[in-house]
GROMACS .gro file of C-alpha atoms in nm:
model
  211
    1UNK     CA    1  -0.368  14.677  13.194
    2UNK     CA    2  -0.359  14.313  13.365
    3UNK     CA    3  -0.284  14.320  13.689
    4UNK     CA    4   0.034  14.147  13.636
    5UNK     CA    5   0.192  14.383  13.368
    6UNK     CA    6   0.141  14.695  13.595
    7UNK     CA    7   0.429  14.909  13.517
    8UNK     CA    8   0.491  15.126  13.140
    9UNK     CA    9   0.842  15.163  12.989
   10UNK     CA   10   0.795  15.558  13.109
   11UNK     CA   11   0.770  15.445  13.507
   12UNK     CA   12   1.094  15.188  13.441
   13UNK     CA   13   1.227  15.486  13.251
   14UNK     CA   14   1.145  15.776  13.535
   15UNK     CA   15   1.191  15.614  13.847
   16UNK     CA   16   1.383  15.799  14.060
   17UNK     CA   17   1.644  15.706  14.354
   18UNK     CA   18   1.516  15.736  14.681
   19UNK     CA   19   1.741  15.749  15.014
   20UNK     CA   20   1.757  15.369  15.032
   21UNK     CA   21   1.641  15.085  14.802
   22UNK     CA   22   1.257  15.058  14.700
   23UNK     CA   23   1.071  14.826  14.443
   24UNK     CA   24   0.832  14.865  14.146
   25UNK     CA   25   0.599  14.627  14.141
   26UNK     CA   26   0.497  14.474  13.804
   27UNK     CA   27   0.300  14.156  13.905
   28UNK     CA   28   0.374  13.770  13.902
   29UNK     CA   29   0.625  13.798  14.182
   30UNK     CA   30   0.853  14.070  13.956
   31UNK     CA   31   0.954  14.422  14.031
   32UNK     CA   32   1.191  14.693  13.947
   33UNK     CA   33   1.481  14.694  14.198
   34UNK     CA   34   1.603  15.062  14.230
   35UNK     CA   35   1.892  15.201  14.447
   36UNK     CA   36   2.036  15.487  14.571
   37UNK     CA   37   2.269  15.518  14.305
   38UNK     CA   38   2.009  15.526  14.024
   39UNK     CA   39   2.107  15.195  13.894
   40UNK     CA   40   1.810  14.971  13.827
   41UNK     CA   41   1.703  14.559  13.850
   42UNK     CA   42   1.484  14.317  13.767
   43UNK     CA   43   1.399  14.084  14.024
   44UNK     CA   44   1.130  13.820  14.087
   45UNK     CA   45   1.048  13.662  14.456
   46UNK     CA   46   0.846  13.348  14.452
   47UNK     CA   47   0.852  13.039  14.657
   48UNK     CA   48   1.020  12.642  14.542
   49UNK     CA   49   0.929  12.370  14.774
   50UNK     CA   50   0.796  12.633  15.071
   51UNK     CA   51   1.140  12.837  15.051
   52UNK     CA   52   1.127  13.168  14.926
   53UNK     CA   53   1.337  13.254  14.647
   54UNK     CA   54   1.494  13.591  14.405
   55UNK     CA   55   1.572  13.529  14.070
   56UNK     CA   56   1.728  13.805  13.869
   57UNK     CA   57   1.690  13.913  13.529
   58UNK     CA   58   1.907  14.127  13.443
   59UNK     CA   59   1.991  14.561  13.469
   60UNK     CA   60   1.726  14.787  13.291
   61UNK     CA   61   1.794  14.935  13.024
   62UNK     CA   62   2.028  14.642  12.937
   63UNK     CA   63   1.702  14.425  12.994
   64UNK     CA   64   1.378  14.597  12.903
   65UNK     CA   65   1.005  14.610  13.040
   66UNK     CA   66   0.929  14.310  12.776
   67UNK     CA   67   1.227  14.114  12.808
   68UNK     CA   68   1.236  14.093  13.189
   69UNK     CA   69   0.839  13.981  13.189
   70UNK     CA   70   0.982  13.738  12.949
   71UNK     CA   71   1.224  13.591  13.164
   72UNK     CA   72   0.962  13.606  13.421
   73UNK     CA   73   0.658  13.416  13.251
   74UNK     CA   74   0.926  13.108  13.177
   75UNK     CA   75   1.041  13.116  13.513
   76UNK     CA   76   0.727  13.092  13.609
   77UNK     CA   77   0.665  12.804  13.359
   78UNK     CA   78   0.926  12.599  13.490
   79UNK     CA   79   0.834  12.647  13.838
   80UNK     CA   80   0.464  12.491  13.749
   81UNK     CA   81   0.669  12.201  13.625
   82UNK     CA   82   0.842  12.130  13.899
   83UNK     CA   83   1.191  12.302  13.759
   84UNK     CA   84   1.369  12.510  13.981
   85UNK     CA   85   1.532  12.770  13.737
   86UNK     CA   86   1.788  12.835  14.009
   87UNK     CA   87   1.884  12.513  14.006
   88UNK     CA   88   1.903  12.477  13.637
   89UNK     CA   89   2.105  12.751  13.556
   90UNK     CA   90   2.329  12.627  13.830
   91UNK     CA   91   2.345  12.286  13.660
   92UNK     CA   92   2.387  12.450  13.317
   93UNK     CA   93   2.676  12.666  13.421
   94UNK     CA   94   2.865  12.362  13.575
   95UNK     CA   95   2.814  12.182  13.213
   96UNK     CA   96   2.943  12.525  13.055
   97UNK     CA   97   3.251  12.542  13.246
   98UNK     CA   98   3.341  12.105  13.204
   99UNK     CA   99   3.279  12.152  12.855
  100UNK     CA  100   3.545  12.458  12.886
  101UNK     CA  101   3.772  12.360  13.087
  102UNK     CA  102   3.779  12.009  12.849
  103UNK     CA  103   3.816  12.185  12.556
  104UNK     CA  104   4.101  12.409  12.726
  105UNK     CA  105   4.236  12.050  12.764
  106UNK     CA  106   4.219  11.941  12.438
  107UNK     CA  107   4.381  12.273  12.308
  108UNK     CA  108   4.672  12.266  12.556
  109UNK     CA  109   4.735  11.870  12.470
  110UNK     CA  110   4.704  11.971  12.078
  111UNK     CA  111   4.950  12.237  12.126
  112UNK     CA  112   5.224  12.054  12.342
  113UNK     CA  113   5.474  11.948  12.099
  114UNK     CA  114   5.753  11.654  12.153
  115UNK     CA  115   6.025  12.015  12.152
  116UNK     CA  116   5.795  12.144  12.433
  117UNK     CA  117   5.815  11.844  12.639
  118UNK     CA  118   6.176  11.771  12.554
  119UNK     CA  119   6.292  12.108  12.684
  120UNK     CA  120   6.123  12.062  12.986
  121UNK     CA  121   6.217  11.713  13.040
  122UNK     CA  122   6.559  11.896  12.975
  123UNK     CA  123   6.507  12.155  13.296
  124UNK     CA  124   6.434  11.907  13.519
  125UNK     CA  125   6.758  11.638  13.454
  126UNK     CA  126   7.022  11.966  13.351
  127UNK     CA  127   6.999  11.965  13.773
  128UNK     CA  128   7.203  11.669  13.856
  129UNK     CA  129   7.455  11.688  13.510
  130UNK     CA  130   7.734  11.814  13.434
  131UNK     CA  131   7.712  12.139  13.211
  132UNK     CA  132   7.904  11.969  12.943
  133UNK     CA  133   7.671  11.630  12.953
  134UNK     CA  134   7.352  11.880  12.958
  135UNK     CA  135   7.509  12.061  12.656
  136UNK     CA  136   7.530  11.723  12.432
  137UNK     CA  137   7.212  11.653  12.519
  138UNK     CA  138   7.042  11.982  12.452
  139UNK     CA  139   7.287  11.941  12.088
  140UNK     CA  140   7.202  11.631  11.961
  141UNK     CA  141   6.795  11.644  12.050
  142UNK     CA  142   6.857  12.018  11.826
  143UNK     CA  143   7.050  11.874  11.559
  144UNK     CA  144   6.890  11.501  11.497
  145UNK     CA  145   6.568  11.525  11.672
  146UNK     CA  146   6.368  11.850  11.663
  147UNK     CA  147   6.414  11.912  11.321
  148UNK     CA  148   6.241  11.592  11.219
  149UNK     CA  149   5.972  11.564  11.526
  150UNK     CA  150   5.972  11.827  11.699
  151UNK     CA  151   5.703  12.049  11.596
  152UNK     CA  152   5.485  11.741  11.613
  153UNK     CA  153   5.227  11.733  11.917
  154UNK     CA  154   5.361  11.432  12.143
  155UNK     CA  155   5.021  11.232  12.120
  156UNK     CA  156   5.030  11.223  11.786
  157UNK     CA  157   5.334  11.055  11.737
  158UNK     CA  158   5.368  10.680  11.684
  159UNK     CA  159   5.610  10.397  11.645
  160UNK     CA  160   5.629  10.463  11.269
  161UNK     CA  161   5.737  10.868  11.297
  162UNK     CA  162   5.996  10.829  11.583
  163UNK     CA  163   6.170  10.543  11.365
  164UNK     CA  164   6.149  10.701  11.068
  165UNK     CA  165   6.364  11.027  11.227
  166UNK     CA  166   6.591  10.792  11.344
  167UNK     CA  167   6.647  10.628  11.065
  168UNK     CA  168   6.687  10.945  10.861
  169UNK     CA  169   6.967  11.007  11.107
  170UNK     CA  170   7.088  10.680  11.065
  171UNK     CA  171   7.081  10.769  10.659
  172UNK     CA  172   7.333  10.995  10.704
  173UNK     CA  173   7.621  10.733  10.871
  174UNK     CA  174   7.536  10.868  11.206
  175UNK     CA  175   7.497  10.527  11.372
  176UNK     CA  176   7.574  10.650  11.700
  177UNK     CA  177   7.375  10.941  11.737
  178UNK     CA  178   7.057  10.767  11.603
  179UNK     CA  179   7.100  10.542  11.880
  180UNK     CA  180   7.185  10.794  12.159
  181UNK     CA  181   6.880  11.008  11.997
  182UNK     CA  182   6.649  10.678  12.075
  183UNK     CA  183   6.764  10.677  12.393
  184UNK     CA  184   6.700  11.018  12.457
  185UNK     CA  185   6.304  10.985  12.300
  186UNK     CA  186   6.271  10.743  12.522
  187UNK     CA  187   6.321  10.910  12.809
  188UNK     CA  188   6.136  11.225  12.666
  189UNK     CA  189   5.800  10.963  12.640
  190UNK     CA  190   5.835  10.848  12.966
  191UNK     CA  191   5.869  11.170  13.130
  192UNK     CA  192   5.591  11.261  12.887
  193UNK     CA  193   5.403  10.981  13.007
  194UNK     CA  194   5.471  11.059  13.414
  195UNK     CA  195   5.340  11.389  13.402
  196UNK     CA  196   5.027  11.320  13.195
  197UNK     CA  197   5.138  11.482  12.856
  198UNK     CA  198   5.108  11.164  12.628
  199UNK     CA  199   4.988  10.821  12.715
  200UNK     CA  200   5.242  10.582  12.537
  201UNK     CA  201   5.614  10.548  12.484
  202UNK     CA  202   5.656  10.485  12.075
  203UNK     CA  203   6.069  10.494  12.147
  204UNK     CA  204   6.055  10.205  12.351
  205UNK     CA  205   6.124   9.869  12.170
  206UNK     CA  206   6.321  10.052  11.882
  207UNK     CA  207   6.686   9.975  11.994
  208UNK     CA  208   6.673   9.675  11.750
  209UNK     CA  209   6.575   9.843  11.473
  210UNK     CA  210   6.825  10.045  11.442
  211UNK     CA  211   7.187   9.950  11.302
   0.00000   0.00000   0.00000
């Protein structure tokens, strides 16, 4: 046996708990972390630019003998080329949780719907009307708008989609409610736009293309 690989899966597997914490020593800086409670961990001290330094690798049995020396030899590997594994794993976890939290992003955006933002658009103005103004409003985006756009996630909608709805509604001899339904888009964009839900307004602009 080397005098780095010192300790046998039956030592890892029979060490007992002692009054206080105590270490196995395997070689290369690792050793077998056990505590009072029985519960047992791989560990590794070493030294990175004169400061010493623990690295863990992992809870035996979880990690075994051969995967913890594992750990350890490319530890050890990137310390001889001037890597500092702590450092890296720090670096990778920050990259882990951008690319998460922008994916979370993407996900939310995808699933926030003109209806989503209209209602909420519709919470925050219901405050200063009158119930009976708030009612027509909440009516006529139900009846003329949501059916055509509302399912639709607000950056994906365009010039072209918010005048065609209108123009359905239009269709139908409803001249006046296509044009209080533009007016009502618009303002769902723009508070769309204020609180970072969608990036452009593709109601503005439309009043004369409608009858």
């Amino acid at each position: 046996m080397s005098a780095r690989n010192r300790l046998t899966e039956l030592a890892v597997r029979t060490a007992k708990p002692t009054d206080g914490p105590h270490k196995l020593t395997d070689g290369g800086g690792m050793y077998l972390l056990v505590h009072p409670n029985g519960s047992k961990y791989w560990r590794m001290d070493t030294r990175i630019e004169g400061k010493r330094k623990t690295f863990s690798f992992g809870v035996w049995p979880a990690v075994s003998l051969t995967e913890a020396r594992e750990r350890r030899d490319e530890a050890r590997r990137k310390i001889k080329g001037d890597i500092n594994p702590i450092e890296e794993k720090r670096e990778q976890k920050l990259i882990k949780a951008e690319r998460e939290q922008k994916q979370e992003h993407i996900e939310e955006v995808q699933g926030t719907t003109f209806e989503r933002v209209a209602r909420e658009w519709l919470v925050r103005q219901e405050r200063r009307w009158t119930a009976k103004h708030a009612y027509d409003v909440r009516r006529g985006l139900e009846n003329h708008v949501f059916p055509e756009i509302g399912a639709i996630p607000i950056t994906e909608l365009g010039t072209r989609e918010v005048l065609d709805a209108l123009r359905r509604i239009e269709s139908e001899g409803k001249h006046e409610a296509a044009s209080r339904a533009r007016q009502r888009c618009e303002k769902v964009f723009g508070y769309g736009i204020i609180t970072g839900q969608c990036e452009h307004n593709p109601a503005a602009g439309l009043r004369d293309a409608l009858t």
